[in-house]
Coordinates of C-alpha atoms in Angstrom, one line a residue:
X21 CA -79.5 78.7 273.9
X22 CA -78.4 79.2 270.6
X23 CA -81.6 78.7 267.9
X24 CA -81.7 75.6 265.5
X25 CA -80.3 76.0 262.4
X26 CA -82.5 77.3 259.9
X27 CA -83.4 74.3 257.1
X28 CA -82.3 75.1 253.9
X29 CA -83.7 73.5 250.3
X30 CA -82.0 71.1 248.3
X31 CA -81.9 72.6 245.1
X32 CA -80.8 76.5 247.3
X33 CA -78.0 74.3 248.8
X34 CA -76.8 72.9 245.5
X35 CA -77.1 76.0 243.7
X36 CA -74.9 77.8 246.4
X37 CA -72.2 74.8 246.1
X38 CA -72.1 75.2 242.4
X39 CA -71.6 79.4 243.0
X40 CA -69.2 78.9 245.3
X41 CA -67.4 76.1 242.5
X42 CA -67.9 78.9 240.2
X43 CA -66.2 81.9 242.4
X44 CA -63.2 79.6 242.6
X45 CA -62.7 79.2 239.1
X46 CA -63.4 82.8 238.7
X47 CA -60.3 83.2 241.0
X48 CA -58.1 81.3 239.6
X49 CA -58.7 82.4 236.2
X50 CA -58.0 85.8 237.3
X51 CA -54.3 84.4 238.3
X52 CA -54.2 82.9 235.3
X53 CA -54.7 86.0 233.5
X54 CA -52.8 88.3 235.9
X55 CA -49.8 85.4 235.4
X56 CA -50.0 85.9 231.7
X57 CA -50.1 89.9 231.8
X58 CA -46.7 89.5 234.3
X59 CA -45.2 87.7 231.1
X60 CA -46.5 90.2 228.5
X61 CA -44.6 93.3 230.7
X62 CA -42.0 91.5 231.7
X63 CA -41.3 90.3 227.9
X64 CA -42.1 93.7 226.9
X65 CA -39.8 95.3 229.4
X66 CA -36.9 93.0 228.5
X67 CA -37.1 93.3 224.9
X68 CA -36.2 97.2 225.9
X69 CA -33.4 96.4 228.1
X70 CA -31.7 93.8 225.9
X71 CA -31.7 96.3 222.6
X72 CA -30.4 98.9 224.8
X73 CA -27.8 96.6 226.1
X74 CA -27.1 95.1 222.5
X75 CA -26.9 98.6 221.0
X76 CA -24.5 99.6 223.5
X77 CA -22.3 96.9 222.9
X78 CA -21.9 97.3 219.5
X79 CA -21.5 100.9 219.9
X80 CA -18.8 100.5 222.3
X81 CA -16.8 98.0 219.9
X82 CA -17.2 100.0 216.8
X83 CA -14.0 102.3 217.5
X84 CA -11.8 99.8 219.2
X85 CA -12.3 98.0 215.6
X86 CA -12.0 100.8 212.9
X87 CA -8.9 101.5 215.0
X88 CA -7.8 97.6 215.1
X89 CA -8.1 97.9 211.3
X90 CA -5.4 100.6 210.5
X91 CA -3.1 98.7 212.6
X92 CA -0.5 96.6 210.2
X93 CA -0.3 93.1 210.1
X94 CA -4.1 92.0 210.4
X95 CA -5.3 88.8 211.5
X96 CA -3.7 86.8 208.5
X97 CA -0.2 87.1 210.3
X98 CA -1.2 88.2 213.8
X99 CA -3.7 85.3 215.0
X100 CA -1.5 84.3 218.0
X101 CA -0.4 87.6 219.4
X102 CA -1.8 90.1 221.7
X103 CA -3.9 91.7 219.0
X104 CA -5.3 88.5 217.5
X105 CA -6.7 88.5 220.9
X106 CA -8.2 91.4 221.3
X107 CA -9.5 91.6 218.2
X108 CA -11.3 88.5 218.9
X109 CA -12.5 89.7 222.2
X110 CA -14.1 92.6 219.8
X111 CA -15.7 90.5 217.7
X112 CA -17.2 88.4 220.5
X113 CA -18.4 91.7 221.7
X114 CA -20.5 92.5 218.8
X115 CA -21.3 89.0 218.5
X116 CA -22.8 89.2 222.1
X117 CA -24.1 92.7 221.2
X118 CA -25.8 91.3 218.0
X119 CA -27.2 87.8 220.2
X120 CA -29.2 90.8 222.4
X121 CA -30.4 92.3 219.5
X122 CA -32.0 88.9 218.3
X123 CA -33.2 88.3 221.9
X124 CA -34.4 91.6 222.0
X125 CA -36.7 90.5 219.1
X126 CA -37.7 87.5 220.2
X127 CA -38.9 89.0 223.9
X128 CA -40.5 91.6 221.3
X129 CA -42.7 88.8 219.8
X130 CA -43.7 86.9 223.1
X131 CA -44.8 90.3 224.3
X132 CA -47.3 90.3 221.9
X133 CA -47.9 87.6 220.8
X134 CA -48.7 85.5 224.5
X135 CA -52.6 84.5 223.3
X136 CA -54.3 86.7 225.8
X137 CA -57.7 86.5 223.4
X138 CA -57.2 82.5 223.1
X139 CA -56.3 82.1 226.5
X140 CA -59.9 84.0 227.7
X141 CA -61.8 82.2 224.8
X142 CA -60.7 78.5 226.6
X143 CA -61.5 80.2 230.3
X144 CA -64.9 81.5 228.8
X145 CA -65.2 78.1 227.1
X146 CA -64.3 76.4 230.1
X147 CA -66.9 78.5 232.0
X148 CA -69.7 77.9 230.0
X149 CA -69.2 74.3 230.0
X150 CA -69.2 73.5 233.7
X151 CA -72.2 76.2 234.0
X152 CA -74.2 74.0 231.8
X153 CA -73.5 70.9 233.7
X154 CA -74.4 72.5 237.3
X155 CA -77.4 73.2 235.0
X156 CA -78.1 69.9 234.4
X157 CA -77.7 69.0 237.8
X158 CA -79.6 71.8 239.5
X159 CA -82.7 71.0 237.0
X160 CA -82.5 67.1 238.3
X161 CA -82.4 68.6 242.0
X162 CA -85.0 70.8 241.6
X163 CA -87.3 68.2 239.9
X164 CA -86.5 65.8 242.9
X165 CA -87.6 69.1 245.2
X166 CA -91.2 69.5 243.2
X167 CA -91.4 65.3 243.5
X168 CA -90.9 65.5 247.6
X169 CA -93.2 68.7 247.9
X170 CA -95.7 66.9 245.7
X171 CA -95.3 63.6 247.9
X172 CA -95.6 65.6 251.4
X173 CA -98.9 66.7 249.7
X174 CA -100.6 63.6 249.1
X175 CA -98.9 61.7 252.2
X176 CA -101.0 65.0 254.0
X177 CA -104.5 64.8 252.1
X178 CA -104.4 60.7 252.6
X179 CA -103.6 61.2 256.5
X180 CA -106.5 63.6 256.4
X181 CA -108.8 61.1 254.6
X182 CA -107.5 57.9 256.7
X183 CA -108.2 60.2 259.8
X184 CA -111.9 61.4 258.6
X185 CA -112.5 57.6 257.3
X186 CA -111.8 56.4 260.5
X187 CA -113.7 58.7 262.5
X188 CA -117.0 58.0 260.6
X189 CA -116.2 54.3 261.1
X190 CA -115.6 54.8 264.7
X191 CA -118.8 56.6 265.2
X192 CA -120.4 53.8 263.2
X193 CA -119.6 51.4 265.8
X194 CA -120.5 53.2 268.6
X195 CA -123.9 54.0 266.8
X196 CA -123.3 57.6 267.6
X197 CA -125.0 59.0 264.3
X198 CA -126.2 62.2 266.4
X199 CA -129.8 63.9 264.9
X200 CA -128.2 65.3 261.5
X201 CA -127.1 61.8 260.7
X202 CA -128.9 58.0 260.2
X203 CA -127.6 55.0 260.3
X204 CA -127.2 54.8 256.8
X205 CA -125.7 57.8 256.0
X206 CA -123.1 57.4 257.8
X207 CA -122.6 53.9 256.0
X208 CA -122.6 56.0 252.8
X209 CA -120.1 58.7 254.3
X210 CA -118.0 55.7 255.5
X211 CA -117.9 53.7 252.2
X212 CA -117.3 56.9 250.3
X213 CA -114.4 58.4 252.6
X214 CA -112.8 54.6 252.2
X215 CA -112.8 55.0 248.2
X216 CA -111.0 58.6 248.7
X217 CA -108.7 57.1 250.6
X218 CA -108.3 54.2 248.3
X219 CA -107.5 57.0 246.0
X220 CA -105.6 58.9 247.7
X221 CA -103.2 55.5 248.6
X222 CA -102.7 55.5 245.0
X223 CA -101.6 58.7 244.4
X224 CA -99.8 58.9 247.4
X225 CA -98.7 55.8 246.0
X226 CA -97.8 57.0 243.2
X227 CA -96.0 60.4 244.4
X228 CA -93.8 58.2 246.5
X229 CA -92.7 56.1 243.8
X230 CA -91.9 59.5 241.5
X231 CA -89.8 60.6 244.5
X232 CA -87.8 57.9 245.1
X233 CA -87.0 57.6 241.3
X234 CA -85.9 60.9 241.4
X235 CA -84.1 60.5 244.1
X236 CA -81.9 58.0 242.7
X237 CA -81.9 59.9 239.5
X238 CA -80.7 62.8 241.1
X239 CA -77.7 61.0 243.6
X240 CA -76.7 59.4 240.6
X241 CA -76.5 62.6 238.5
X242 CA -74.6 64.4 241.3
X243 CA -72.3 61.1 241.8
X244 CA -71.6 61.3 237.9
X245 CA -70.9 65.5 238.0
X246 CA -68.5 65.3 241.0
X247 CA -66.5 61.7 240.1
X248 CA -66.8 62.4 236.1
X249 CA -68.1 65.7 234.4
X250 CA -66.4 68.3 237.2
X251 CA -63.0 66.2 236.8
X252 CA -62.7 65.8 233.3
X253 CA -64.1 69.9 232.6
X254 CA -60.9 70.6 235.5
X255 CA -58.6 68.9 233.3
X256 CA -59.7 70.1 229.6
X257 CA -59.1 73.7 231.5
X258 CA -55.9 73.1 232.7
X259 CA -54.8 71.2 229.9
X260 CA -55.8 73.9 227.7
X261 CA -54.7 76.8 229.9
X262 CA -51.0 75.3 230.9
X263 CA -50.7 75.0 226.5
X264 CA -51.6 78.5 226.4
X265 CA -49.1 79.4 229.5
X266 CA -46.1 76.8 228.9
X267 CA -45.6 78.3 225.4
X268 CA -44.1 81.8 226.4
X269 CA -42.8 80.4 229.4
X270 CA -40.8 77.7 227.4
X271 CA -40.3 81.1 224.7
X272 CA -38.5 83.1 227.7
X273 CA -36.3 80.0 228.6
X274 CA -35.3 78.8 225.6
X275 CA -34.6 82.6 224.4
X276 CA -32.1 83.4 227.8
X277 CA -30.7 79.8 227.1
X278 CA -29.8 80.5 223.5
X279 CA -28.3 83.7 224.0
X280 CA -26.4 82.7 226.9
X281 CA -25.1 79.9 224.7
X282 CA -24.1 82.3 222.0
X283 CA -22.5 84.4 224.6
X284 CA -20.6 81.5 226.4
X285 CA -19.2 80.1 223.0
X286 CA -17.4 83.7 222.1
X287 CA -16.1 83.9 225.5
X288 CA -14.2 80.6 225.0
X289 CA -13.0 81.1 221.8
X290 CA -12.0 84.7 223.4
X291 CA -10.4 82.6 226.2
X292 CA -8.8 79.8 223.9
X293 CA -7.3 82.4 221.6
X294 CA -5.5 84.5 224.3
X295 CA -4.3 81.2 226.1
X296 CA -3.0 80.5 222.9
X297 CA -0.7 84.1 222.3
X298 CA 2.5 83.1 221.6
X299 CA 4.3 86.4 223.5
X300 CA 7.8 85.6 222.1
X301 CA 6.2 85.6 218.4
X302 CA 4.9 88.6 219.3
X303 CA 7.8 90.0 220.2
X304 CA 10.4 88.9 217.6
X305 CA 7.6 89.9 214.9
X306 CA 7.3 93.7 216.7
X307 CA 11.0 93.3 215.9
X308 CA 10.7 92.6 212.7
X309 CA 7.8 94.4 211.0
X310 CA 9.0 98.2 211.4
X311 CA 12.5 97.0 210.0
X312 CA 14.3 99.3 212.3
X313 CA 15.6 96.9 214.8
X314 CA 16.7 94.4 211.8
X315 CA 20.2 94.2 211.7
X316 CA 21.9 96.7 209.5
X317 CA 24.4 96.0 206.9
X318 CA 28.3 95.6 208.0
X319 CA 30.1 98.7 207.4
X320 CA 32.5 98.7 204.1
X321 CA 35.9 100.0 203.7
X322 CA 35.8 103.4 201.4
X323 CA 39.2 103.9 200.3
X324 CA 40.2 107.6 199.3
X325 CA 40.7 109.3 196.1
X326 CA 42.7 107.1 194.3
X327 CA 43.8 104.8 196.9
X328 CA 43.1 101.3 196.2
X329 CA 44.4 99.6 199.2
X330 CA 42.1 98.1 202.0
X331 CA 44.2 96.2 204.2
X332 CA 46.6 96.4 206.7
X333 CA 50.3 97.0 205.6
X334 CA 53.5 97.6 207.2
X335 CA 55.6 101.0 206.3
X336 CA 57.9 101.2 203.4
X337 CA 60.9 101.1 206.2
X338 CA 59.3 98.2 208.2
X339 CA 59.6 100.2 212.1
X340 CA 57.9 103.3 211.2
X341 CA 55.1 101.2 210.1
X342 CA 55.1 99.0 213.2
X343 CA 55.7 101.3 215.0
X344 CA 52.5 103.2 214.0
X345 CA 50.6 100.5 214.5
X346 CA 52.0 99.8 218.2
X347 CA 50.8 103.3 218.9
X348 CA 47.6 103.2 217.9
X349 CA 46.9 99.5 219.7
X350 CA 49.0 101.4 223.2
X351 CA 46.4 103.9 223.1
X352 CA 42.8 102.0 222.7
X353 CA 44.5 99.4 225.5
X354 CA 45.2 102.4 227.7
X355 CA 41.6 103.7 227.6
X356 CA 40.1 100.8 228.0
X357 CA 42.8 100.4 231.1
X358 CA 41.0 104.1 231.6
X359 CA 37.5 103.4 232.0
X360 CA 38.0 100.1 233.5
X361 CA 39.7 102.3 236.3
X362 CA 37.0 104.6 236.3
X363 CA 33.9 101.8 236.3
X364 CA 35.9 100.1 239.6
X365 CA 36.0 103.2 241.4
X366 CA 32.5 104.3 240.8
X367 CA 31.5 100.2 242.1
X368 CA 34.0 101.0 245.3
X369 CA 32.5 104.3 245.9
X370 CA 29.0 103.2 246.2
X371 CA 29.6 100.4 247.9
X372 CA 31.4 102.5 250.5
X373 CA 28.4 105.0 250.7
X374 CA 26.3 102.1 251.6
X375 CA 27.9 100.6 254.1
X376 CA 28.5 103.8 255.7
X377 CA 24.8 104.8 255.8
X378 CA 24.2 101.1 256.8
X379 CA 26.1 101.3 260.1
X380 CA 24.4 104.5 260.5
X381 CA 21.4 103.4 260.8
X382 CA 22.3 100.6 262.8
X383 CA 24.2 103.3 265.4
X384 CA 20.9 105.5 265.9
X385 CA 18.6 102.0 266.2
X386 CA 20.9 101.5 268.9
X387 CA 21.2 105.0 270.4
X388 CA 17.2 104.9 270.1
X389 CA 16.8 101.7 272.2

């Protein structure tokens, strides 16, 4: 059989509900504040990644640039060819390399600069407040305590006085006044044990009546701590706290969003600009920029020593001269008769060598199966 519980005071019950309130808080605070050193490190930590990364960018487009700019024909004539386009994939590349460097700032700032000190001034604040109230409460429950210990005291001396006053009258009407006592003085001890107990109605009275007050003083007091002050301290504290919290929080979002913007809008115009490249510009302007593959000037009849003619003419006999002529036109016709010859028989002769190792092929595929 398991003992009875052991009975435990008002105000010590109270006072261990408002520790145990107070624990709480204590606990969550500490996430709070464990919460807001995750951001400082983490901003801290990302400030160092994101200048690394923005330093490495614009260290890695440096040279592709200094070499884009001792290329001929910048961007003024080039914007739709192959190197418009990489040169503005460069420049998006320091642009995103100089976006890190900002962010890397930024995270710099919110590391810190997150309110730490503000943050434990409002949980101190906060503290301090709802210890004051329990205060006030634990005082009203404690004086409701000393007004029931105070009535259990007088409802015990009247009991004792009712029971003593009523013992004298009862020995009064049985005439049992014994040798030590007469008649009369027990009338005396009667009458005076009746006004102590008069007097002790009234303070008993009077105890009871402090009590109750108190009692209602006090449920009403705990009624207003839990359904106002404890609710409205709560939200001040959170109110105050999620300020203190949603500011670097909103920081780190708005700082990722921003860059990522920056980042998004170069890689578009990097995307527009080579959609745009124009590979047939950039071809007939590779043509015509080094001037070598420009067409070169027809080729102009040089007439010797003191010659002065630069046309065709027959001989002074008419047949020679034709007959020159003929030659010369006999000759280019037969080499091109020539070579035409030659060409054919090179097309037969490798057509031959085909089909030969075709059937080949075709003999050992059928050998082999």
């Amino acid at each position: 059989m398991q003992p009875p519980p052991r009975k435990v005071k008002p105000a010590q019950e109270v006072k261990l509900r408002f520790l145990e309130q107070l624990s709480i808080l204590q606990t969550w605070q500490q996430r709070e504040a464990d919460l807001l050193e995750d951001i400082r490190s983490y901003s801290k930590q990302r400030a160092a990644i994101e200048r690394e990364y923005g330093q490495a960018l614009q260290k890695l487009a440096g040279p592709f640039l200094k070499r884009e700019g001792h290329r001929s024909g910048e961007m003024d004539s080039r914007g739709r060819t192959v190197f418009g386009a990489w040169r503005c994939l460069l420049d998006a590349t320091v642009a995103g390399g100089q976006t890190r460097l900002q962010a890397s700032d930024r995270y710099r700032d919110l590391a810190g600069g997150t309110g730490r000190s503000a943050k434990e001034q409002v949980l101190r604040k906060g503290t301090e407040n709802l210890q004051r109230a329990q205060a006030e409460v634990l005082q009203s429950v404690r004086e409701l305590s000393r007004s029931r210990k105070l009535y259990g005291q007088r409802e015990r001396v009247w009991a004792l006085a009712q029971e003593k006053a009523a013992d004298v009258q009862a020995r009064l009407n049985r005439s049992d006044h014994g040798i030590f006592h007469s008649r009369t003085s027990l009338q005396k001890l009667s009458t005076k044990l009746s006004a102590q107990s008069a007097q002790y109605s009234q303070q008993l009275q009077a105890a009871r009546n402090e009590y109750l007050l108190n009692l209602v003083a006090t449920n009403a007091h705990l009624d207003h701590y839990y359904q106002e002050e404890l609710p409205a301290l709560l939200k001040a504290l959170v109110s105050e706290l999620s300020e203190h919290l949603r500011d670097p929080l909103t920081s780190l979002s708005h700082t990722e969003l921003e860059a990522a913007e920056v980042i998004l809008e170069h890689a578009h115009r990097g995307e527009q600009t080579t959609s745009q490249v124009s590979w047939e510009q950039d071809l007939k302007l590779f043509l015509q920029e080094p001037g070598v593959f420009s067409p070169t000037p027809p080729q102009q009849f040089q007439p010797a020593g003191t010659d002065q003619v630069c046309v065709l003419e027959w001989g002074a006999e008419g047949v020679a001269g034709k007959s020159g002529l003929e030659k010369e036109v006999q000759r280019l016709t037969s080499r091109a008769a020539r070579d035409y010859k030659i060409q054919n028989h090179g097309h037969r002769v490798r057509y031959c060598n085909d089909w030969s190792r075709g059937g080949s092929r075709l003999q050992s595929g059928r050998l082999q199966a």
